[in-house]
Coordinates of C-alpha atoms in Angstrom, one line a residue:
Chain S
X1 CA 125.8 37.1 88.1
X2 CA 123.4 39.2 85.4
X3 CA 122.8 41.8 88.5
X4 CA 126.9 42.0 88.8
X5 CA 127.2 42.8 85.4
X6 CA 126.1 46.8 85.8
X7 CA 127.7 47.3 88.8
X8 CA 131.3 48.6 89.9
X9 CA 134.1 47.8 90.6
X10 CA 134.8 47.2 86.2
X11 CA 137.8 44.5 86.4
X12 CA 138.9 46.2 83.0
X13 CA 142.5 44.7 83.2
X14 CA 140.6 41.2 83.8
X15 CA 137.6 41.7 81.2
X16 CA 140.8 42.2 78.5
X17 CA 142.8 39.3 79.4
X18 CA 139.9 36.9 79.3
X19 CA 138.8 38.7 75.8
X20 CA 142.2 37.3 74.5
X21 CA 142.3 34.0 75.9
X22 CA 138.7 33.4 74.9
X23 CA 139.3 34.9 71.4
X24 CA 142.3 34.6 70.0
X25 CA 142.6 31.7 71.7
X26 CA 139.3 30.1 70.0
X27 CA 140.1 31.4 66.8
X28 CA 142.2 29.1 65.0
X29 CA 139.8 26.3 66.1
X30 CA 136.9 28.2 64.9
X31 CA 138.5 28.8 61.2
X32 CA 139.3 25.5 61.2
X33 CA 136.0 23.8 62.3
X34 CA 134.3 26.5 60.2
X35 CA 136.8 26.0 56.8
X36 CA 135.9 22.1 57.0
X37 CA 132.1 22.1 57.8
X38 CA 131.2 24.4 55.5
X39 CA 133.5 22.6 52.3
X40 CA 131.5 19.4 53.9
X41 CA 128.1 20.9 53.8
X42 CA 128.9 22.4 50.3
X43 CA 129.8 19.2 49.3
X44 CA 127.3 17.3 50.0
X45 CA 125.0 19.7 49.3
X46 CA 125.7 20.6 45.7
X47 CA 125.1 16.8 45.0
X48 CA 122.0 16.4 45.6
X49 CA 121.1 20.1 44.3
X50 CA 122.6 19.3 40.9
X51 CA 119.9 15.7 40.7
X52 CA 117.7 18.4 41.1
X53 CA 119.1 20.4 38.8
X54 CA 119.0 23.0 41.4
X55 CA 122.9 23.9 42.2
X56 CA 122.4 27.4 41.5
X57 CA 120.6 27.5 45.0
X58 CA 123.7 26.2 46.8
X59 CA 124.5 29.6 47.5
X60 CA 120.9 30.4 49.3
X61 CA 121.4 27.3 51.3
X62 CA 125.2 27.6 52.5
X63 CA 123.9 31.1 53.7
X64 CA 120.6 30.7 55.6
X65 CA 122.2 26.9 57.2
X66 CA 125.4 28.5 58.2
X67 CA 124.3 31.5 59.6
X68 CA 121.3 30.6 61.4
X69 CA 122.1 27.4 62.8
X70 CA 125.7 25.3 61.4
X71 CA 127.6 29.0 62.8
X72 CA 126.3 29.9 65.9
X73 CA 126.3 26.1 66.7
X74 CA 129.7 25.1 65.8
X75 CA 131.4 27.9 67.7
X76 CA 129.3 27.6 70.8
X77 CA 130.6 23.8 70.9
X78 CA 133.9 24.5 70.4
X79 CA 134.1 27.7 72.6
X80 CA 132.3 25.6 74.9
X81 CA 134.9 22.3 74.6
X82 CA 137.9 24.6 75.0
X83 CA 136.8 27.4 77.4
X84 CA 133.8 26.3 79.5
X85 CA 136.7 23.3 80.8
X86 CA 139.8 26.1 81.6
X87 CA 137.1 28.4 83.0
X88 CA 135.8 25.2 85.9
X89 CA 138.8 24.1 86.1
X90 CA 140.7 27.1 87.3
X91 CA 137.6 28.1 89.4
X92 CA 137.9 24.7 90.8
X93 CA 141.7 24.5 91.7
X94 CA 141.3 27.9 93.3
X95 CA 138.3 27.1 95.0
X96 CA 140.5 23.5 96.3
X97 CA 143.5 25.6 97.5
X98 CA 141.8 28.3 99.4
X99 CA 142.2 31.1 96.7
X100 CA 138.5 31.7 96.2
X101 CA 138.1 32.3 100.5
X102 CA 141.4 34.2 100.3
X103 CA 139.8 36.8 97.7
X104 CA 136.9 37.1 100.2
X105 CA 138.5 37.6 103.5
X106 CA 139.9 40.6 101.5
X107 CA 136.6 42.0 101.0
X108 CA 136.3 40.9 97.4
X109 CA 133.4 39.2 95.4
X110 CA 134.5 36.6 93.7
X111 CA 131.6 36.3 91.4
X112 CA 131.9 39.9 90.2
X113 CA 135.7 39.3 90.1
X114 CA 135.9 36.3 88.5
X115 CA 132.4 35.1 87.0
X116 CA 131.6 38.4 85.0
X117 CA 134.7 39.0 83.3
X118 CA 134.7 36.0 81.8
X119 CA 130.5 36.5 81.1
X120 CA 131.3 39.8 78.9
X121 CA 134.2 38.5 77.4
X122 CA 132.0 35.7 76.0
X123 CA 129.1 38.0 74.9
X124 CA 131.8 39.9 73.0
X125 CA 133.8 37.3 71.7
X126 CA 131.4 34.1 70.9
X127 CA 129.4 36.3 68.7
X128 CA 132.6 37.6 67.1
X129 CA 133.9 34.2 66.8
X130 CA 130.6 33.1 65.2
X131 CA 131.0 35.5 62.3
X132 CA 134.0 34.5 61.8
X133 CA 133.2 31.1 61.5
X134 CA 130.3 32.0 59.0
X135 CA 132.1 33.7 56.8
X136 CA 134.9 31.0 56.5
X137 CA 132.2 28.5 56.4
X138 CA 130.9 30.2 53.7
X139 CA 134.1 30.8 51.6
X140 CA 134.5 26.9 51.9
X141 CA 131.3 26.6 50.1
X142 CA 132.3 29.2 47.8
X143 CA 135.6 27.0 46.6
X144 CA 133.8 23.8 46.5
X145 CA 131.1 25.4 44.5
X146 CA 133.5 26.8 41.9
X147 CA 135.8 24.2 41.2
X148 CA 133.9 21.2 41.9
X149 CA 129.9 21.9 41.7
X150 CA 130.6 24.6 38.7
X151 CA 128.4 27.0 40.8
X152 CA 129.8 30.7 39.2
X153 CA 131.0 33.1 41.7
X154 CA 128.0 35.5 40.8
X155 CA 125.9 33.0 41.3
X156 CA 126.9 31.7 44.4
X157 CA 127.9 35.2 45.9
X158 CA 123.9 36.6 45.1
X159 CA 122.2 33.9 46.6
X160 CA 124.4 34.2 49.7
X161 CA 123.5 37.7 49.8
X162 CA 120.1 37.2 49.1
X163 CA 119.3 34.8 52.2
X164 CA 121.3 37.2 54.6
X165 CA 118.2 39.1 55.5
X166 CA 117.5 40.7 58.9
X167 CA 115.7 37.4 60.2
X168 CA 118.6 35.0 59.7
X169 CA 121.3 37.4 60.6
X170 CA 118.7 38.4 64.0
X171 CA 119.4 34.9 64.5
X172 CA 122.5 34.1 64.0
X173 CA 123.6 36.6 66.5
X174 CA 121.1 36.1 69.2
X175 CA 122.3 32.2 69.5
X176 CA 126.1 33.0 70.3
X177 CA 124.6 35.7 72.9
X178 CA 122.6 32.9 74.7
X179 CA 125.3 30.2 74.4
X180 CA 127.8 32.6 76.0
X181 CA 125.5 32.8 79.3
X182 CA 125.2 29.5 79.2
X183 CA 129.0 28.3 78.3
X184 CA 129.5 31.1 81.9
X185 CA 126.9 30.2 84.0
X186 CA 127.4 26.5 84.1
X187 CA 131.1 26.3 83.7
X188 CA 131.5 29.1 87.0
X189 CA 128.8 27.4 88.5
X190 CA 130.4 24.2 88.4
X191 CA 133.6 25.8 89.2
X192 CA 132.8 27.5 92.4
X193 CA 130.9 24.5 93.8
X194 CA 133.4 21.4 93.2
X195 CA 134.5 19.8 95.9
X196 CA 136.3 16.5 96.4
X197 CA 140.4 18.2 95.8
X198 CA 141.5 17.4 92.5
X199 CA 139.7 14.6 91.9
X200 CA 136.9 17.3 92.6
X201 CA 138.0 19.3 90.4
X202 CA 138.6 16.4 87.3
X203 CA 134.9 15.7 87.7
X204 CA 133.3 19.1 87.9
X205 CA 135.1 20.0 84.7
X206 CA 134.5 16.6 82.2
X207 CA 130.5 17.8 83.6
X208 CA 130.7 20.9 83.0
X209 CA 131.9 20.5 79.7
X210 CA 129.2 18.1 79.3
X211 CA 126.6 20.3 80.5
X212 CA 127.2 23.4 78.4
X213 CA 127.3 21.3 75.2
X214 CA 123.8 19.8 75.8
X215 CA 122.4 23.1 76.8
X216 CA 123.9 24.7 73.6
X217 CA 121.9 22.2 71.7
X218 CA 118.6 22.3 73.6
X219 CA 119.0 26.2 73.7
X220 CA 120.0 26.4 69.9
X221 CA 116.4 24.1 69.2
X222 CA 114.3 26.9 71.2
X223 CA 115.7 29.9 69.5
X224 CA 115.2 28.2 66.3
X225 CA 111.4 26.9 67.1
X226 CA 110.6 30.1 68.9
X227 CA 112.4 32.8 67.0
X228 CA 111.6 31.1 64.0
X229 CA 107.9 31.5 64.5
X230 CA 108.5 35.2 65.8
X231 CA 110.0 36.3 63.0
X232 CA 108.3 33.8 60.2
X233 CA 107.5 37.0 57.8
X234 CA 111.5 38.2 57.9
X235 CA 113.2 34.9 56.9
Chain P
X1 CA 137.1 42.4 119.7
X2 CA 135.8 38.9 119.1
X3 CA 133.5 36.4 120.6
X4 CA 131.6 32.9 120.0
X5 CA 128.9 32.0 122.0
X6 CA 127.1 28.9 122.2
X7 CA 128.1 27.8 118.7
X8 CA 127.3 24.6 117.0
X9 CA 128.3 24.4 113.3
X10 CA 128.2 21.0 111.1
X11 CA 129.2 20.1 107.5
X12 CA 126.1 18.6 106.2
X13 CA 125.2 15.5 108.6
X14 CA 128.6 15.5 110.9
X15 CA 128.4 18.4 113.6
X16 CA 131.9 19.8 113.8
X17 CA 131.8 22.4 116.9
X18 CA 129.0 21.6 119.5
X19 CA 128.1 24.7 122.5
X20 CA 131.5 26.6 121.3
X21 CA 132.4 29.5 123.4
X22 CA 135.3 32.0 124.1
X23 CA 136.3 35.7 123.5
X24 CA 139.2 36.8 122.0
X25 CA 140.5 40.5 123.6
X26 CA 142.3 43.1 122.1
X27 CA 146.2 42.7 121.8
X28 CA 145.7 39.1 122.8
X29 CA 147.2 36.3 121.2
X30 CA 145.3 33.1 121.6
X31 CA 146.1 29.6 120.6
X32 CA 142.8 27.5 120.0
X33 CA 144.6 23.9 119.8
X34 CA 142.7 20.2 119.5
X35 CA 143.5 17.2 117.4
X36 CA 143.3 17.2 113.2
X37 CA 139.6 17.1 112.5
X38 CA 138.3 19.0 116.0
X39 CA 136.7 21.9 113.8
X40 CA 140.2 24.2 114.7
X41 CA 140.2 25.7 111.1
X42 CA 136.4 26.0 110.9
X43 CA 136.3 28.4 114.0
X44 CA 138.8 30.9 111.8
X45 CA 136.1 30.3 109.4
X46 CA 133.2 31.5 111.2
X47 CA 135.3 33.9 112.1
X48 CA 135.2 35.5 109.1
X49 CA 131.9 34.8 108.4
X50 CA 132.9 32.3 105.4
X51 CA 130.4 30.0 107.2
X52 CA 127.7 30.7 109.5
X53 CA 126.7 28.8 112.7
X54 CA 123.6 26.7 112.7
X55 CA 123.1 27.8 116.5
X56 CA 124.9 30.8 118.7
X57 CA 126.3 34.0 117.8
X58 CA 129.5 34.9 115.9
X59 CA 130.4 38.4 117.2
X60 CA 133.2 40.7 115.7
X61 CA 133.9 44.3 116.8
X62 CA 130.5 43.9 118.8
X63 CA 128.0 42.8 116.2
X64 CA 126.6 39.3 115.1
X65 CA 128.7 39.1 111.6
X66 CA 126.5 36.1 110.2
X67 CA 123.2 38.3 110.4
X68 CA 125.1 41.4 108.5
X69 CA 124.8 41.5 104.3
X70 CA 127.3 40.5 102.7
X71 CA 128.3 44.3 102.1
X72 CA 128.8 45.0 105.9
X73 CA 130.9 41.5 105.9
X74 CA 133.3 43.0 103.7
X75 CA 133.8 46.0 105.5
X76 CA 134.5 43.7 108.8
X77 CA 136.4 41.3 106.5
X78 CA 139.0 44.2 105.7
X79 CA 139.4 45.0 109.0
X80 CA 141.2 41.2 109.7
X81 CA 143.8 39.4 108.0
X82 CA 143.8 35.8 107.7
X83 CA 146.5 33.8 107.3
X84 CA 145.1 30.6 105.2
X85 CA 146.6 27.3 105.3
X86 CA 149.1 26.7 102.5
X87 CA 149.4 30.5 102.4
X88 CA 146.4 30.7 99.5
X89 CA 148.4 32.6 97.8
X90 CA 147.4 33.7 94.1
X91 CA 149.0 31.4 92.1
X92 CA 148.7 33.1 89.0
X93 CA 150.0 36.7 90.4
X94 CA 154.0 37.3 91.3
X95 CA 154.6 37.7 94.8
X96 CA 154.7 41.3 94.3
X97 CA 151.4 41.6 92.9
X98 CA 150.2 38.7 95.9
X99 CA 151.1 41.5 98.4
X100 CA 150.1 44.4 97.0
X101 CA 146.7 42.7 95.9
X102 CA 144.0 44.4 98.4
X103 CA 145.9 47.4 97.3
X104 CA 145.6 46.9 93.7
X105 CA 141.7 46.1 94.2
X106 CA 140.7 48.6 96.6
X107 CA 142.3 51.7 96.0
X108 CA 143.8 54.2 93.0
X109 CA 147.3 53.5 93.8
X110 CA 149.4 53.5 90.6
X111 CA 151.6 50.1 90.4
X112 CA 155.1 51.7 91.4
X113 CA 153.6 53.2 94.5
X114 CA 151.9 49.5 95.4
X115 CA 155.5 48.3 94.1
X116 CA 157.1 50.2 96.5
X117 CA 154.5 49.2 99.5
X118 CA 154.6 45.9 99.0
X119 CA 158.7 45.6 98.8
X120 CA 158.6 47.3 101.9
X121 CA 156.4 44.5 103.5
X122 CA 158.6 42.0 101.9
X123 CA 161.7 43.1 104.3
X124 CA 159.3 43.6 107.1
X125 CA 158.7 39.3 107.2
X126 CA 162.0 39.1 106.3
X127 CA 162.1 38.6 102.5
X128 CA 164.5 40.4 100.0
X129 CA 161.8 42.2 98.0
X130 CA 164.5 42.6 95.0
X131 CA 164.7 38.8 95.6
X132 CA 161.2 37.3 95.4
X133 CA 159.2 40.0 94.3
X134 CA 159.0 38.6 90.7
X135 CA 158.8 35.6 91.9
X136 CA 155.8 33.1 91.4
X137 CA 154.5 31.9 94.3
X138 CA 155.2 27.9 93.5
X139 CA 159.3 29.3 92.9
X140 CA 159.0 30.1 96.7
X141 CA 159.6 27.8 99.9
X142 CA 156.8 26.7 101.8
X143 CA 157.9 29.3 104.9
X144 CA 158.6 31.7 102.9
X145 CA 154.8 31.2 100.9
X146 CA 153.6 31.6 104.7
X147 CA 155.8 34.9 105.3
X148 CA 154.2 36.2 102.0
X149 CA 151.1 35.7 102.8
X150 CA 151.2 36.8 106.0
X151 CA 152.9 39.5 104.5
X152 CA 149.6 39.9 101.8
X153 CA 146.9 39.7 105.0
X154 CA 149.0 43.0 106.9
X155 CA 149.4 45.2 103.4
X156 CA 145.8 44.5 103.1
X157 CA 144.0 45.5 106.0
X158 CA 145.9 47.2 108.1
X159 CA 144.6 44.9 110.5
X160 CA 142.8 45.0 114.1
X161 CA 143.2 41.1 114.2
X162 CA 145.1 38.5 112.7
X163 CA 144.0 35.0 111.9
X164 CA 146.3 32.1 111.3
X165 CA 145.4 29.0 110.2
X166 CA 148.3 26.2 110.9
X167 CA 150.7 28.7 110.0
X168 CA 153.5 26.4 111.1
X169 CA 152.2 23.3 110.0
X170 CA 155.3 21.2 107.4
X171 CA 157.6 24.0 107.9
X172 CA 161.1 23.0 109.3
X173 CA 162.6 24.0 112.5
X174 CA 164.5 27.3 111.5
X175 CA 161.0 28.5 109.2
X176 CA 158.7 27.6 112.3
X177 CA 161.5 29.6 114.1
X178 CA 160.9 32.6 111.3
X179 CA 157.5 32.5 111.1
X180 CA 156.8 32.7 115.0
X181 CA 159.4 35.2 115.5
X182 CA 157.2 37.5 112.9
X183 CA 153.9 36.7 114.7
X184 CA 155.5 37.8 117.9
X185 CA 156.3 40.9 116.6
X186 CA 153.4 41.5 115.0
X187 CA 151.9 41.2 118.1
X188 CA 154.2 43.0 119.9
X189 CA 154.5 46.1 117.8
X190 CA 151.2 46.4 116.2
X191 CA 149.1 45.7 119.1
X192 CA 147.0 43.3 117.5
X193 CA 144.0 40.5 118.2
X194 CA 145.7 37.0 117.4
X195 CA 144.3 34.0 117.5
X196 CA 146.7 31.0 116.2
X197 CA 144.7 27.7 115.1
X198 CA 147.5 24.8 115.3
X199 CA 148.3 21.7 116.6
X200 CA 152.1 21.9 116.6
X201 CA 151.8 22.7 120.8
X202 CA 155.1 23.0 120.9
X203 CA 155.8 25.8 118.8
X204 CA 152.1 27.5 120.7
X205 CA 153.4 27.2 124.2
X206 CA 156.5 30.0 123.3
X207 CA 154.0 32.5 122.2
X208 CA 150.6 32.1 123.2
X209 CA 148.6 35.0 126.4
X210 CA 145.9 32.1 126.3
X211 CA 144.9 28.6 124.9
X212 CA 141.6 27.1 124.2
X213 CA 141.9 23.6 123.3
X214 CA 138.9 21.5 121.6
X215 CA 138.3 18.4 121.6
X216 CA 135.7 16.6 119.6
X217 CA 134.0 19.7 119.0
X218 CA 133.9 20.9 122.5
X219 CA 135.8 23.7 124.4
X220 CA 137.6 21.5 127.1
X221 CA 139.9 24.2 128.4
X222 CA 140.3 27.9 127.8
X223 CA 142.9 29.5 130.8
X224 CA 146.7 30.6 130.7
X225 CA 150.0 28.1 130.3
X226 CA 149.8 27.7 134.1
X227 CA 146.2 27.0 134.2
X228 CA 147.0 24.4 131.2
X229 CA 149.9 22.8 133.0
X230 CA 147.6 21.9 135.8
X231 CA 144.5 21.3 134.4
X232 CA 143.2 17.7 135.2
X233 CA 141.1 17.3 132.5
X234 CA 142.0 13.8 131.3
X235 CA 141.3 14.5 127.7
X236 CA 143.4 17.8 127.8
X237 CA 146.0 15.7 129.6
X238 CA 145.9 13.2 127.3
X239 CA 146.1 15.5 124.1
X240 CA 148.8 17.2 126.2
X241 CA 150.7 14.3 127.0
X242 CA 153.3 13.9 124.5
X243 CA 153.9 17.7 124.4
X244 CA 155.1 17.3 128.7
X245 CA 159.0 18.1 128.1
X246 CA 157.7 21.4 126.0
X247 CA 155.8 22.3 128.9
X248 CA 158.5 22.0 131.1
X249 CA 161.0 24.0 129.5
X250 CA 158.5 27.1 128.1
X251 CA 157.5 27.3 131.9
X252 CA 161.2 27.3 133.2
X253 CA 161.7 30.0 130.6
X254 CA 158.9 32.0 131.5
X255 CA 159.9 31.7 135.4
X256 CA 163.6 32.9 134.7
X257 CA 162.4 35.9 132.5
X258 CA 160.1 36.7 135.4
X259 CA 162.6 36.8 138.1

C-alpha cells in the first residue's frame, strides 16, 4: 500500500470523494467530542489548580494536554469508530459479491484503487480534523475558564500560546499522521480479507473497529515515550 | 487460446479440482458442466489467474499466466471478459458508469464519448440505454444485471474470450431465453473463445461446440453432444440422467437443421 502511494494511475475523482466523506463527514463529531472534552478537562482542571492557587496555569495545561495527546487521540478514536467500520465494511460486501475480483479481471488494482485513496484522504484529513478538534477543545477551556474558574482571557489566551511551541505542535501533528495509516491499513486489511458472506463481513468490521482503536492507543504511547525523549529540549 | 493441464487446485485442506485437463480453441464455445460444489466456477478462476494451481499449468494465449507478475496478468486479464455470477456489478456506479467502467479507468475518453459507448452496448444486449442507463444496478432485474454485465465485460476488453460463470443460473425462462440468445451471437459475430460454467444442462445443450463435465473434481468427459449422448460413463450418465428429454429434443433439432 505505502509503495502504491507514488505511483500512477492518481484516482483523483476517488481521493476527493473520500476526502469528503472522511471530513466533513467526521467533523461534526469531532467539534462535538472536542467542545465537551475540553469544557470537562477545563473543568476539572481549574479545580484543583485554584487549591493550588495555581489557575492562572490552566491555560498552559489545556494547551500542551490538548494538543499533544487529548487532540490527536480523540479524533483518531472517533475517525477510527466511524470510518475505519464504513471503510471494512464496504471492502467486505464488495469483496462477498464478487466486486473486488470483478475490478481485477479488468486489469485493475484494487489496492491502489481502493486502499490508497482512502490512505491520503486520512493523512489529509485526520490531521485537519485534529486541529480542529484542538482548537475547539481549547475554546471550551477558554469559556469555562472565564465564567466559571475566573481565569481572564489574557491570561488564559498567553499561556496557551506560550505552551504551543514547536515540540508539542511537532507532536500533535505527527500522531494523526500515524493513526491515519493505521485507521487504513487495518480497516482495508480486514476488509479485503473477510470471508464468511455477511456474517463475514459483521465480524471483520466490529474487529476492525476494534483493532484500530487499540493500536491508536499503543501507537499514541510510543510517539509520546519516544518523541517525547527526542525532542525533551523543545517541549 | 486456453489450456489446463494436469491441474489440482484446493481451498485450504479440501482439494477442489484433481489432474484437470482440457483446451479451449479459438471461436469455440465450451460448456464445462458438473454438480454445485465440483470446482466449475474455480476453473473460470484460474482462468483468470485470480487463483493459482498448486500443481499443472494454467496456459492463456500460450503462456503459463500463474508464473507472469501481476503486471503481465493485467494485460492478459484485459484481453478476456468475465461474466461473474450475480453479474458483480458495481453497486455504487449507475449502469451507465458499470459499462463504461474499463473505459473510464483505462483510457482519456471524456464522459459523453464513454456515454455514448456504453448506450450503444446497452441496445447491443438488448437494453434501452435511455432506459437503464441511470439506473442503479439493484433497480435492475436479475437478467437484465446479467445482460449488463455482460454488456460491462465486452465494452471492456474487446475481448478474445468470454467467461461466464452460471450466467443463467435463477433467471426465468424468457431471460435464460435472452441471455443465451446474446451469448450465441456473441459467438457468432464476434468470433470469440467461450467457455460457459453452468449446471442448468438444459439451457447448455442448445448452444454448446463441446462439453466437459466434472465430477468430483475430475474431468469425466470432454467430446461433442453426440459423444455426450452416448457416453457410458455411469457418473456422466447419472449426472445426465434427469436432463434425457433435453437431449432428445436438442439432438432432433440439430439433425433437422442438418438435413
Amino acid at each position: 500500500m505505502l509503495g502504491s502511494l507514488v505511483r500512477r494511475p492518481v484516482y483523483f475523482n476517488e481521493t476527493m470523494e473520500q476526502m469528503y466523506l472522511i471530513g466533513v463527514g467526521s467533523l461534526f463529531l469531532v467539534v462535538l467530542t472536542g467542545a465537551f472534552s475540553g469544557q470537562g478537562f477545563a473543568l476539572a482542571f481549574s479545580q484543583e489548580l485554584a487549591a493550588f492557587g495555581a489557575k492562572d496555569y490552566l491555560g498552559r495545561i489545556m494547551s500542551m494536554a490538548i494538543v499533544r495527546e487529548l487532540g490527536p487521540t480523540l479524533t483518531g478514536l472517533m475517525v477510527a469508530a466511524r470510518v475505519a467500520s464504513g471503510i471494512t465494511a464496504e471492502i467486505g460486501a464488495m469483496k462477498s459479491s464478487n466486486q473486488i475480483d470483478a475490478m481485477v479481471a479488468f486489469g485493475i488494482d484494487p489496492i491502489k484503487k481502493i486502499a490508497r485513496a482512502r490512505l491520503i484522504s486520512l493523512m489529509v484529513m485526520v490531521p485537519a480534523l485534529t486541529i480542529v478538534c484542538d482548537v475547539v477543545a481549547i475554546l471550551g477551556g477558554w469559556i469555562i475558564g472565564l465564567f466559571i474558574a475566573n481565569v481572564t482571557s489574557t491570561m488564559y489566551w498567553s499561556a496557551v500560546i506560550y505552551k504551543l511551541n514547536f515540540g508539542n505542535i511537532f507532536m500533535g501533528l505527527l500522531k494523526p499522521i500515524c493513526f491515519s495509516f493505521v485507521i487504513a491499513f487495518i480497516s482495508c486489511y480486514m476488509g479485503f480479507t473477510s470471508k464468511g458472506g455477511t456474517k463475514g463481513v459483521g465480524r471483520a468490521t466490529t474487529n476492525s473497529v476494534m483493532m484500530t482503536s487499540i493500536t491508536i492507543l499503543i501507537v499514541n504511547f510510543l510517539i509520546t515515550k519516544i518523541v517525547g525523549s527526542i525532542l525533551k529540549g523543545y517541549l | 487460446m486456453i489450456e489446463l493441464k494436469g491441474v489440482d487446485f484446493s481451498y485450504w485442506d479440501k482439494q477442489v479440482l484433481k489432474d484437470v485437463s482440457f483446451k479451449v480453441n479459438d471461436s469455440e464455445l465450451v460448456v464445462v458442466m458438473g454438480p454445485s460444489g465440483s470446482g466449475k466456477s474455480t476453473v473460470l478462476r484460474l482462468i483468470l489467474g485470480l487463483e493459482c494451481p498448486s500443481a499443472g499449468q494454467v496456459i492463456v494465449e500460450g503462456q503459463d499466466i500463474c508464473v507472469m507478475k501481476e503486471r503481465d496478468k493485467r494485460v492478459i486479464r484485459k484481453r478476456i471478459g468475465m461474466v461473474f455470477q450475480d453479474g458483480a456489478l458495481f453497486d455504487s456506479l449507475t449502469v451507465g458508469e458499470n459499462v463504461g467502467y474499463y473505459l473510464l479507468e483505462h483510457t482519456r475518453l471524456k464522459w459523453p464519448e464513454i456515454s455514448q459507448k456504453a448506450g450503444e452496448m446497452l441496445g447491443f444486449v438488448g437494453l434501452n440505454p435511455e432506459e437503464v442507463g441511470d439506473k442503479l444496478p439493484e433497480e435492475l432485474s436479475g437478467g437484465m444485471r446479467r445482460r449488463v454485465a455482460i454488456g460491462r465485460a465486452l465494452l471492456s476488453t474487446n475481448p478474445r474470450a468470454m467467461l461466464y460463470d452460471e450466467p443463467t443460473t435463477g433467471l426465468d425462462p424468457t431471460a435464460t431465453k435472452n441471455v443465451l440468445s446474446l451469448i450465441t451471437k456473441l459467438h457468432q459475430e464476434k468470433g470469440i473463445a467461450s467457455v460457459i460454467v453452468t449446471h442448468q444442462i438444459a439451457d447448455a445443450l442448445e448452444i454448446a461446440d463441446r462439453f466437459v463435465v466434472i465430477y468430483a473434481g475430475h474431468v469425466v468427459f470432454d467430446g461433442s453432444l453426440e459423444e455426450l449422448r452416448v457416453c457410458e460413463d455411469e457418473r456422466v450418465v447419472g449426472f445426465l440422467e434427469p436432463f434425457r428429454k433435453s437431449f432428445e429434443r436438442v439432438a432432433a433439432k440439430n439433425f433437422v437443421n442438418g438435413l
